[in-house]
PDB file of C-alpha atoms in Angstrom:
ATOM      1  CA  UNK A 272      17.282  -8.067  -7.037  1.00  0.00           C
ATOM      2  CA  UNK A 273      14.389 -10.077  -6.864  1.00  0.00           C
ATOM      3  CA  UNK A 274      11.716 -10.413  -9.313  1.00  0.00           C
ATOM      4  CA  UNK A 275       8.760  -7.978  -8.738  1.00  0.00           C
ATOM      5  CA  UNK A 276       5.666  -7.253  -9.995  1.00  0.00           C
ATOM      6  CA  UNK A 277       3.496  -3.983  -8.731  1.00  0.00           C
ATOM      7  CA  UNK A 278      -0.120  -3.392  -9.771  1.00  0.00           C
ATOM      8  CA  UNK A 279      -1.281  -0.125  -8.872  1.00  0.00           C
ATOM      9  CA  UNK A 280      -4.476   1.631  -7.143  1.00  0.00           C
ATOM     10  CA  UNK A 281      -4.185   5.393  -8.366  1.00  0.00           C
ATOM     11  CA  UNK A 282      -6.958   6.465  -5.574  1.00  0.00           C
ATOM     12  CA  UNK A 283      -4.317   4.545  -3.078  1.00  0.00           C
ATOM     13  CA  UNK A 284      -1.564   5.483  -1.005  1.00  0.00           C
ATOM     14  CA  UNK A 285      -1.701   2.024   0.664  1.00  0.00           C
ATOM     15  CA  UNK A 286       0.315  -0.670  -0.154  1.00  0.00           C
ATOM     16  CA  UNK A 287      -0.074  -4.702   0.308  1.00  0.00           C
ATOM     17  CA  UNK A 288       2.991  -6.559   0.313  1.00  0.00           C
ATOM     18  CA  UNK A 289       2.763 -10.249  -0.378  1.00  0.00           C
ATOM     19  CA  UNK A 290       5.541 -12.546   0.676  1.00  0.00           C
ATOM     20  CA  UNK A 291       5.197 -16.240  -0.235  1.00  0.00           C
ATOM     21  CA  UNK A 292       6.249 -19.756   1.474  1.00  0.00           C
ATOM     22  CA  UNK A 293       8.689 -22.001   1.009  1.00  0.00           C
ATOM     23  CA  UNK A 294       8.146 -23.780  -2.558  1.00  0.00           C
ATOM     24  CA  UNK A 295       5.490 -21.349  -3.590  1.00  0.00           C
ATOM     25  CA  UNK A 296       5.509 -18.015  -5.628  1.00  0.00           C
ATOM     26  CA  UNK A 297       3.705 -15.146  -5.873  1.00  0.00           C
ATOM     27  CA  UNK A 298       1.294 -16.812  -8.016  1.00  0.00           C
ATOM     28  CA  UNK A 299      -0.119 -18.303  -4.631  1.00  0.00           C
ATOM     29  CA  UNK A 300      -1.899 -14.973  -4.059  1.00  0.00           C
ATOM     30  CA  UNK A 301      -4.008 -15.146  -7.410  1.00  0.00           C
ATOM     31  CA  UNK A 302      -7.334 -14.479  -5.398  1.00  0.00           C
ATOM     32  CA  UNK A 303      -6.496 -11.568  -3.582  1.00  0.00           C
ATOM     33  CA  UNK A 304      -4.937  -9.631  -6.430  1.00  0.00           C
ATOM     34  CA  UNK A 305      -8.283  -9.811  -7.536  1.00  0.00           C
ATOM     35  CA  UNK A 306      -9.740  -8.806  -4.288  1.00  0.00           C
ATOM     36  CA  UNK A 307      -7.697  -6.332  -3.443  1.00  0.00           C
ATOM     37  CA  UNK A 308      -5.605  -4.776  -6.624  1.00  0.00           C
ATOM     38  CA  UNK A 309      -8.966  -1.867  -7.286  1.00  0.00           C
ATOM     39  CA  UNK A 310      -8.594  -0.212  -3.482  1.00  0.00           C
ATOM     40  CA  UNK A 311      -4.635  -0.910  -2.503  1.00  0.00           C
ATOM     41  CA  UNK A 312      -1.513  -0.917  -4.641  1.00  0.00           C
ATOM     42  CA  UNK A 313       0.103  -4.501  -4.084  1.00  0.00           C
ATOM     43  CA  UNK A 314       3.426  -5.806  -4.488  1.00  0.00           C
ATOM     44  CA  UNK A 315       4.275  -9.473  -5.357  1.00  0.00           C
ATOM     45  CA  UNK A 316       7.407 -10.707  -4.851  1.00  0.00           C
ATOM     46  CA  UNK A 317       9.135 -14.124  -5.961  1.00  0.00           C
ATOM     47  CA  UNK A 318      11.743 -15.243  -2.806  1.00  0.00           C
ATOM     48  CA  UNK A 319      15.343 -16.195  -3.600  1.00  0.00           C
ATOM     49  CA  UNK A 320      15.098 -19.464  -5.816  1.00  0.00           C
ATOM     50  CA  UNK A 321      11.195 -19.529  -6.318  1.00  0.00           C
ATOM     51  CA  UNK A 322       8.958 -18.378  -9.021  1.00  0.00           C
ATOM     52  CA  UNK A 323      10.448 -15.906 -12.092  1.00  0.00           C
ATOM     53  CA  UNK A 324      13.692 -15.075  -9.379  1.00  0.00           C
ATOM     54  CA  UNK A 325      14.181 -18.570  -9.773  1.00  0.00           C
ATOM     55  CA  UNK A 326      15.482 -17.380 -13.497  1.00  0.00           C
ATOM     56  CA  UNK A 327      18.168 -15.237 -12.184  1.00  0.00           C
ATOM     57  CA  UNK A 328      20.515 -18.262 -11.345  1.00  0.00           C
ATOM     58  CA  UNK A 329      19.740 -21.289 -13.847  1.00  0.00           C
ATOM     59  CA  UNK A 330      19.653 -24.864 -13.156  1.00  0.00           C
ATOM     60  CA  UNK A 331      23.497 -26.077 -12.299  1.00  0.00           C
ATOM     61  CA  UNK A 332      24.710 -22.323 -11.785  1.00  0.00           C
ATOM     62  CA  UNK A 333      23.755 -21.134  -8.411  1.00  0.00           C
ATOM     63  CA  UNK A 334      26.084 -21.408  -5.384  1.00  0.00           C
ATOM     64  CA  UNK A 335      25.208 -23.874  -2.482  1.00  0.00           C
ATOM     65  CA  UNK A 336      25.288 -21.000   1.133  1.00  0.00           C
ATOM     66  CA  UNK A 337      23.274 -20.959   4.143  1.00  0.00           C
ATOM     67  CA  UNK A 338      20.258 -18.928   3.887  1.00  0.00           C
ATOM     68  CA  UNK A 339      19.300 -16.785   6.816  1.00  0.00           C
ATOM     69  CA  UNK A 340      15.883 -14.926   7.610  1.00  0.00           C
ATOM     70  CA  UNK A 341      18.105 -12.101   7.928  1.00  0.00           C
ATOM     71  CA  UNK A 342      19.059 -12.550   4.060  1.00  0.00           C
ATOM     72  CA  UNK A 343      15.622 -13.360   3.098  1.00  0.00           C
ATOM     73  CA  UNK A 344      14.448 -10.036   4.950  1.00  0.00           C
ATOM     74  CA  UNK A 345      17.475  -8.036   3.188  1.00  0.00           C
ATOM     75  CA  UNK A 346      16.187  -9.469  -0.050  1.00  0.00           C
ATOM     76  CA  UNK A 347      12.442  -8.095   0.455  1.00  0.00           C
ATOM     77  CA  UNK A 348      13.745  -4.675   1.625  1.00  0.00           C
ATOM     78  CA  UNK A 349      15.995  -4.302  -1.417  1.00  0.00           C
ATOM     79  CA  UNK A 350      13.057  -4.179  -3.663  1.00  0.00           C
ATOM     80  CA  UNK A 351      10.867  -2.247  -1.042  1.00  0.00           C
ATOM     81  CA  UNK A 352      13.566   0.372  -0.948  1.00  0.00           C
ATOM     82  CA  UNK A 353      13.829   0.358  -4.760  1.00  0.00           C
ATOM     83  CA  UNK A 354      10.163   1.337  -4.763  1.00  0.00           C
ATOM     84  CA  UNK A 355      10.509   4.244  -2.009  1.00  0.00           C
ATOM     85  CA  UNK A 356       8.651   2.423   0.422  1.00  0.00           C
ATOM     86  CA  UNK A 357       7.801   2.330   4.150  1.00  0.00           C
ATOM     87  CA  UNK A 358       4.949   1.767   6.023  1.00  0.00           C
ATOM     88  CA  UNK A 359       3.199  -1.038   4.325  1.00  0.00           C
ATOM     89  CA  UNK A 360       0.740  -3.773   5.076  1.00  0.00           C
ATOM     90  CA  UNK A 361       2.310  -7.247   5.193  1.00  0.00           C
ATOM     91  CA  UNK A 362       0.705 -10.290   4.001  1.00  0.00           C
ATOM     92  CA  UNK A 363       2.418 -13.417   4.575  1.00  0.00           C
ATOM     93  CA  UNK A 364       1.755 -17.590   3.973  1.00  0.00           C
ATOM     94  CA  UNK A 365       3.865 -19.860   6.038  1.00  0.00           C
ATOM     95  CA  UNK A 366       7.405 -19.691   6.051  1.00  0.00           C
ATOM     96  CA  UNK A 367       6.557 -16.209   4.444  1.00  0.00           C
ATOM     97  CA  UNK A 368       5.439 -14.874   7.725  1.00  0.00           C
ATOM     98  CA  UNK A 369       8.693 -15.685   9.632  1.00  0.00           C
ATOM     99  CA  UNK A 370      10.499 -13.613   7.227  1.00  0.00           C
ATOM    100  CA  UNK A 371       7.618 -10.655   7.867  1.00  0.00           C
ATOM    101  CA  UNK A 372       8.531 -11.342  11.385  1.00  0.00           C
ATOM    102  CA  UNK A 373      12.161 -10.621  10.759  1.00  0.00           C
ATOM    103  CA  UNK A 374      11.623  -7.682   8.966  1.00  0.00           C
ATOM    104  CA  UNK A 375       8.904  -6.662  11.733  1.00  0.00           C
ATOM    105  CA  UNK A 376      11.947  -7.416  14.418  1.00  0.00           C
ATOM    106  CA  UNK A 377      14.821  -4.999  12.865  1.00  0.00           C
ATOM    107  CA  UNK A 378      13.225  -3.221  10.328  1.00  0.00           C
ATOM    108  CA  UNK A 379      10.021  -1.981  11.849  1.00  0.00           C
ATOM    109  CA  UNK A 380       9.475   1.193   9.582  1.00  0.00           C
ATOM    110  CA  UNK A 381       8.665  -0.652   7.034  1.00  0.00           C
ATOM    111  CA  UNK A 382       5.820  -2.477   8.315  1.00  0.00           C
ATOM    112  CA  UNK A 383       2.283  -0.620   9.305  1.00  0.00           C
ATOM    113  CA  UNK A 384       0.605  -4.035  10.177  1.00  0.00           C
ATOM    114  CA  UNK A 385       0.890  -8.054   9.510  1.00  0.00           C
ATOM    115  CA  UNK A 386      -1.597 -10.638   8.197  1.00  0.00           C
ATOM    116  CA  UNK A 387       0.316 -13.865   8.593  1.00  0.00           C
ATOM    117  CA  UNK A 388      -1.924 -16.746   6.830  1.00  0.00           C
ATOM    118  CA  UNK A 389      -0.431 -20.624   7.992  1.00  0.00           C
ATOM    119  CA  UNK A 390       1.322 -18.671  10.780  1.00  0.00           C
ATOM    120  CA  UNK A 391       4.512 -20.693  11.969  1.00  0.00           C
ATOM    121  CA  UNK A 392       5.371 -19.433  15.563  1.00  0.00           C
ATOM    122  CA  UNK A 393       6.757 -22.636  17.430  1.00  0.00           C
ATOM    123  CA  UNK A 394       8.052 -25.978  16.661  1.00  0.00           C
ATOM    124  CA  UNK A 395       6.629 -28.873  18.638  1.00  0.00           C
ATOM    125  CA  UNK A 396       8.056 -32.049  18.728  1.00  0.00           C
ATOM    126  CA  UNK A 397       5.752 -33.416  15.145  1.00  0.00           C
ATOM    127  CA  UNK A 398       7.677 -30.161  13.672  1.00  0.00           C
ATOM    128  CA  UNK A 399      10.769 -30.895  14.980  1.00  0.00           C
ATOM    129  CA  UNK A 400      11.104 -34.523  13.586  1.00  0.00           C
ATOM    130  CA  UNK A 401       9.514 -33.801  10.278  1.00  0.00           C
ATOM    131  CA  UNK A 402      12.635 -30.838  10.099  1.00  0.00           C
ATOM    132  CA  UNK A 403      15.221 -33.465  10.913  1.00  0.00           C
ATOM    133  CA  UNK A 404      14.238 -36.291   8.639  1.00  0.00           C
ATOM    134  CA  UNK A 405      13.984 -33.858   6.366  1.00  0.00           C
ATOM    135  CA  UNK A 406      17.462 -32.782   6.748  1.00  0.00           C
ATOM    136  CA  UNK A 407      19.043 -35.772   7.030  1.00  0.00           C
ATOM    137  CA  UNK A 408      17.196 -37.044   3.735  1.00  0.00           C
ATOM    138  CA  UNK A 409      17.950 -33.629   1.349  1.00  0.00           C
ATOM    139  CA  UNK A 410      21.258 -35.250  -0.073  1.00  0.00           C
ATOM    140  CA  UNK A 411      19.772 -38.869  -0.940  1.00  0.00           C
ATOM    141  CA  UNK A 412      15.966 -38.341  -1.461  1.00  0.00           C
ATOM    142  CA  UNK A 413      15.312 -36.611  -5.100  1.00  0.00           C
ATOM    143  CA  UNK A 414      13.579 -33.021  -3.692  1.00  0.00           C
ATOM    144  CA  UNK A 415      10.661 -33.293  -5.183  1.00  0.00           C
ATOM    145  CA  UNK A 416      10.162 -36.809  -3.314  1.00  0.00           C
ATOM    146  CA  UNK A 417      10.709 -35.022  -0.326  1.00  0.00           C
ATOM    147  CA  UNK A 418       8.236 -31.558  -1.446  1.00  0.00           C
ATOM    148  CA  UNK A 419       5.250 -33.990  -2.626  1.00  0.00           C
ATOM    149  CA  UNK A 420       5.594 -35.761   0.231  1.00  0.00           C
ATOM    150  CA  UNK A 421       5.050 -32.730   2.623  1.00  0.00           C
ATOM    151  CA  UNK A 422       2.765 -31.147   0.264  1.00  0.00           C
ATOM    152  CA  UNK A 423       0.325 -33.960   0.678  1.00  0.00           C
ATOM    153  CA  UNK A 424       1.017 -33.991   4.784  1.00  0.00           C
ATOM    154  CA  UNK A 425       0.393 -30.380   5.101  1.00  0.00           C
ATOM    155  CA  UNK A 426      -2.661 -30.646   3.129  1.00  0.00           C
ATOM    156  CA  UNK A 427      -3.840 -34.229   3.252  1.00  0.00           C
ATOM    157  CA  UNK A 428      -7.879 -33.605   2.167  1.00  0.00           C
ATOM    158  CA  UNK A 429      -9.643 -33.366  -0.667  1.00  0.00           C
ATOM    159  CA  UNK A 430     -10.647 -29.883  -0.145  1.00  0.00           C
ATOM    160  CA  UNK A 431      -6.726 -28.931  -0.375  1.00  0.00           C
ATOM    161  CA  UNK A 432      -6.377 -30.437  -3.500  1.00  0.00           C
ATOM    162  CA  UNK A 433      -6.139 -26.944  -5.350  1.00  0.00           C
ATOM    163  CA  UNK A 434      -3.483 -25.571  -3.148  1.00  0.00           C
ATOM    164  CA  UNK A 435      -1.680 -29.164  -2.935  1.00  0.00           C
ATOM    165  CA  UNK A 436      -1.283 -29.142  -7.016  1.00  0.00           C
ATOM    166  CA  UNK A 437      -0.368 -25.729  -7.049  1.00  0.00           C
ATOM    167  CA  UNK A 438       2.216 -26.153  -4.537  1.00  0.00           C
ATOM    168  CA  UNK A 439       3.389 -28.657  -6.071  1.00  0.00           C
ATOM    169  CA  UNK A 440       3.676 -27.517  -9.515  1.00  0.00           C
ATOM    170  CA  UNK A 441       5.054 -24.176  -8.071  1.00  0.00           C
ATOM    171  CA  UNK A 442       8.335 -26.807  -6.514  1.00  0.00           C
ATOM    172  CA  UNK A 443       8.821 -27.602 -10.262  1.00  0.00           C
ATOM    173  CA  UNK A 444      11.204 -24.668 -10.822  1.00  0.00           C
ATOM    174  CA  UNK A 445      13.352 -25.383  -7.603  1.00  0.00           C
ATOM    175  CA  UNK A 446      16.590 -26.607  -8.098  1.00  0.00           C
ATOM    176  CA  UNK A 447      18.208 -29.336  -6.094  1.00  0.00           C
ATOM    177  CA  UNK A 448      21.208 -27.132  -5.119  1.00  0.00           C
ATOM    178  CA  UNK A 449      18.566 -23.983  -4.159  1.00  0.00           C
ATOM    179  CA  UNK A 450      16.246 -26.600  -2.346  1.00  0.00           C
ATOM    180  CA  UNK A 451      19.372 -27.340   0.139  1.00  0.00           C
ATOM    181  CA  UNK A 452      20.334 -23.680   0.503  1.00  0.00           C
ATOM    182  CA  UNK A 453      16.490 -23.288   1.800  1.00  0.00           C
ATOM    183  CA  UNK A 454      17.010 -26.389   4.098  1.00  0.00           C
ATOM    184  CA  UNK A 455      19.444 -24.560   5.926  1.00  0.00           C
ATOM    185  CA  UNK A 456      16.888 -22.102   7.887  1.00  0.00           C
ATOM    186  CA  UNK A 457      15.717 -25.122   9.337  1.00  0.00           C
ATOM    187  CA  UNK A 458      18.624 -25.627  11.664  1.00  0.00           C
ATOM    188  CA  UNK A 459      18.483 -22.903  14.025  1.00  0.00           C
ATOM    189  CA  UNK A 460      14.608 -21.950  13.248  1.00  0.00           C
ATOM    190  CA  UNK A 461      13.520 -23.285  17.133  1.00  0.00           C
ATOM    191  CA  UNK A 462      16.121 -21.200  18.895  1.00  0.00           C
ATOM    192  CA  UNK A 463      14.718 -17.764  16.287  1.00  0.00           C
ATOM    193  CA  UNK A 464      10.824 -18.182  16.687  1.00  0.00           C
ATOM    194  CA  UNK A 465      11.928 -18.182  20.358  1.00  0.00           C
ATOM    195  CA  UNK A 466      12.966 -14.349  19.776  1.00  0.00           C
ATOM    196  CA  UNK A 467      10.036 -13.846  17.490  1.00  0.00           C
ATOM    197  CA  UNK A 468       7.632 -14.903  20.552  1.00  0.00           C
ATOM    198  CA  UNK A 469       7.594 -11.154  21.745  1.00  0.00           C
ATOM    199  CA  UNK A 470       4.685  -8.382  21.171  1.00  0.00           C
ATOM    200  CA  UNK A 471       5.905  -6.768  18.477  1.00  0.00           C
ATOM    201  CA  UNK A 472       3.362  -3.848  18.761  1.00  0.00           C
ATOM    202  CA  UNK A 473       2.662  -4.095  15.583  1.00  0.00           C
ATOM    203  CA  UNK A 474      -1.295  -5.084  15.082  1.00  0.00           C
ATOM    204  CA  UNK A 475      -1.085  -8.459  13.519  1.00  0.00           C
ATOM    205  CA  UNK A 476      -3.850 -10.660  12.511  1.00  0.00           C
ATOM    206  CA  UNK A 477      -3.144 -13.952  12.273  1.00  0.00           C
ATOM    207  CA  UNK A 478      -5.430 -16.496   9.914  1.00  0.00           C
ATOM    208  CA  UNK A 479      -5.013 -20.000  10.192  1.00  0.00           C
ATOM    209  CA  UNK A 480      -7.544 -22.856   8.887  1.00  0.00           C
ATOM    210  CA  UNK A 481      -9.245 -25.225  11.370  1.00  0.00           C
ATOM    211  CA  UNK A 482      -7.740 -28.054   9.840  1.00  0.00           C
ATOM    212  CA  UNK A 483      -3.793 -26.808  10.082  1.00  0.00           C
ATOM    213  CA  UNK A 484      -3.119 -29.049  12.925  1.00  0.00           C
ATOM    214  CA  UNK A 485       0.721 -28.937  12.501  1.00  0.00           C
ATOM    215  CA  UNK A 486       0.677 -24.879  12.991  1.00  0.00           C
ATOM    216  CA  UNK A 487      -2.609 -23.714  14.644  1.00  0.00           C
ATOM    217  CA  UNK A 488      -2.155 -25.411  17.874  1.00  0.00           C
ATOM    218  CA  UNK A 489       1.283 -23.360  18.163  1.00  0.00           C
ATOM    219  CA  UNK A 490      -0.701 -19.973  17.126  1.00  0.00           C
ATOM    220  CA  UNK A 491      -3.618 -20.634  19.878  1.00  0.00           C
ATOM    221  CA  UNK A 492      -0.980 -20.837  22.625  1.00  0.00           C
ATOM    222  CA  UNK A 493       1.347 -18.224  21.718  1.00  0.00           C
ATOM    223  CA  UNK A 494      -1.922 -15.625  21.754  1.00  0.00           C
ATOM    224  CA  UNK A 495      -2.876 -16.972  25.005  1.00  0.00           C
ATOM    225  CA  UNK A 496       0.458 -14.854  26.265  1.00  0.00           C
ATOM    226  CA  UNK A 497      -0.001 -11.670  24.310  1.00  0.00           C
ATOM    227  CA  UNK A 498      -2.876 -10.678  22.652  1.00  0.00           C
ATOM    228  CA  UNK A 499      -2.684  -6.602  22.713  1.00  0.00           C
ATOM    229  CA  UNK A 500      -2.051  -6.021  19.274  1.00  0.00           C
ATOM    230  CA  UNK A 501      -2.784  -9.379  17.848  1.00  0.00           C
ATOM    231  CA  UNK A 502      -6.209 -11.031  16.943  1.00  0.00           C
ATOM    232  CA  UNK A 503      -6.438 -14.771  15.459  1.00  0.00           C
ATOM    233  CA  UNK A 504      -9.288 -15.838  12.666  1.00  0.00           C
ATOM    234  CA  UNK A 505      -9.584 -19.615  12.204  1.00  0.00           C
ATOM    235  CA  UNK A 506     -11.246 -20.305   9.022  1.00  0.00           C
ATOM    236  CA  UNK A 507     -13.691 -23.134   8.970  1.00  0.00           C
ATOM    237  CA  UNK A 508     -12.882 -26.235   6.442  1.00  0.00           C
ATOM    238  CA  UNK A 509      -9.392 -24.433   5.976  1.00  0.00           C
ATOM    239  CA  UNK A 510      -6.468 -26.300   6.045  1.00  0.00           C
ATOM    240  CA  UNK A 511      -2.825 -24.453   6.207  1.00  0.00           C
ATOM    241  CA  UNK A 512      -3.007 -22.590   2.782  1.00  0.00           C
ATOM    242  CA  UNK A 513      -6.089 -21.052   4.039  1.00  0.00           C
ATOM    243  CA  UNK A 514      -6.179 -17.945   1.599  1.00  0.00           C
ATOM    244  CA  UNK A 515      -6.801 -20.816  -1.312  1.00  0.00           C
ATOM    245  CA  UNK A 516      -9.032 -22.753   0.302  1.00  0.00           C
ATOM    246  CA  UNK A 517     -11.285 -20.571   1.426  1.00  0.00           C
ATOM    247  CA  UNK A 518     -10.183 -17.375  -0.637  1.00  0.00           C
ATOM    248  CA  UNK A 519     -13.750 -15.537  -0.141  1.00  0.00           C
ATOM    249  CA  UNK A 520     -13.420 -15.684   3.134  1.00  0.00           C
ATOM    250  CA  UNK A 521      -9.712 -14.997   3.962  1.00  0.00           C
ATOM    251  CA  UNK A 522     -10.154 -12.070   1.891  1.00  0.00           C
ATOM    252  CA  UNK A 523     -13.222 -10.454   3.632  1.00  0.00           C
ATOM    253  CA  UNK A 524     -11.179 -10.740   6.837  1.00  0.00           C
ATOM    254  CA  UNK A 525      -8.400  -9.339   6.047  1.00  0.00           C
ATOM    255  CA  UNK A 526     -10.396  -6.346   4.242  1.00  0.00           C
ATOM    256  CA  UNK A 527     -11.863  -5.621   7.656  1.00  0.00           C
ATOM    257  CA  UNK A 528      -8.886  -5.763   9.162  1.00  0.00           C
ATOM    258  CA  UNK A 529      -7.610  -3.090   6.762  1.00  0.00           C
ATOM    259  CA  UNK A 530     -10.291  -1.249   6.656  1.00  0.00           C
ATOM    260  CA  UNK A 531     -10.241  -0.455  10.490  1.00  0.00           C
ATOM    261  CA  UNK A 532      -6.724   1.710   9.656  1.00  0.00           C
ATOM    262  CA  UNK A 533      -8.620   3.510   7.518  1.00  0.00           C
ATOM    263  CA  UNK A 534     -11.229   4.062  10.469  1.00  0.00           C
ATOM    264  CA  UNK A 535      -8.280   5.326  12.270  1.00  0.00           C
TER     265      UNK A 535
END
């Protein structure tokens, strides 16, 4: 199973669960445990390969296999299930929220409503070649070559220094052999967001930062077609990891967005 942690809100029955990005961990969410640990009980989890599950198959161990979203989502439901859980609030960072989606898409009782922060929805064609070079580079370019690289693309200014460093530094306890398993998702990820297009009916609030312009582009024309249940916040002088950059403020919308359940 994957590593877990749960801090819990004895005046709560709701529950936050936090699902990280590729080459991230749950440490990512620092500021909003602190936001939101004294009115909702939260679960962190560490993905296959990434953060303290990373431990669970040392360095020169682990099996090369294709990774699927439907894996990934298996993996998060294991623990959730472990726990007793349905119902929950989802909050999800990047590659994080296609996995959300997945669960969202064939596992619906488990999810009560989706913040996806750094939202990917579509590939254009900048996405598309930076997924190909990428592939075609994983055997003969040392990973974290290849995970600086991106990390400084994603978030090229100064303001994204914080989440660059800790993204980063967070790619320091990937393995080469888990690094290629997580290239695999890559390869048919175009012809999957295509299915994840769809109103889920789900509410979903989607929070991207001005500055993503690899991702927010995708997000503004996706709501253009269905907007029902979902609501976008851009986040001024924000770039993709938008819940570090400007924690404050990621956090106060995503409290009102919980807080209007509560309204319910």
């Amino acid at each position: 199973m994957l590593h877990y942690q749960t801090i819990l809100a004895p005046s709560s029955d709701e529950w936050i669960v936090f699902i990280h990005g590729a080459g991230g961990s749950s440490n990512v969410w620092f500021r909003q445990v602190r936001a939101f640990a004294p009115g909702y009980n939260l679960v962190l989890i560490d993905l296959r390969g990434h953060g303290l599950s990373a431990m669970q198959h040392p360095q020169g161990k682990e099996q090369s296999e294709n990774y699927t979203f439907a894996k990934l989502a298996a993996d998060v439901i294991e623990v959730l299930d472990a726990l007793s859980l349905r119902k929950c609030h989802f909050v999800g960072l990047s590659l994080g929220t296609i996995i959300i989606r997945e669960i969202a898409e064939h596992h619906p009782e488990y999810v009560r409503s989706m913040i996806l922060a750094g939202a990917i929805l579509k590939l254009n064609t900048h996405t598309r070649l930076l997924s190909q070079t990428a592939n075609l580079c994983k055997r003969f370019i040392p990973y974290m070559v290849l995970y600086k690289f991106y990390a400084h693309l994603i978030m090229p200014r100064p303001a994204q220094r914080t989440s660059r460093e800790l993204f980063i530094s967070n790619a320091l306890r990937i393995t080469h052999n888990e690094f290629q398993n997580w290239m695999t998702l890559n390869r048919n990820l175009d012809q999957l967001l295509c299915i994840y297009s769809a109103e889920t009916g789900i509410p979903t609030l989607y929070i991207m930062g001005e500055n993503d312009y690899i991702f927010l582009s995708q997000v503004r024309m996706q709501l253009q077609k269905h907007h029902r249940n979902s609501y976008l916040c851009i986040i001024p002088e924000a770039g993709h990891v938008c819940n570090i950059d400007r924690s404050e403020v990621f956090n106060a919308i995503t409290r009102s967005f919980l807080e209007d359940f509560a309204r319910e």
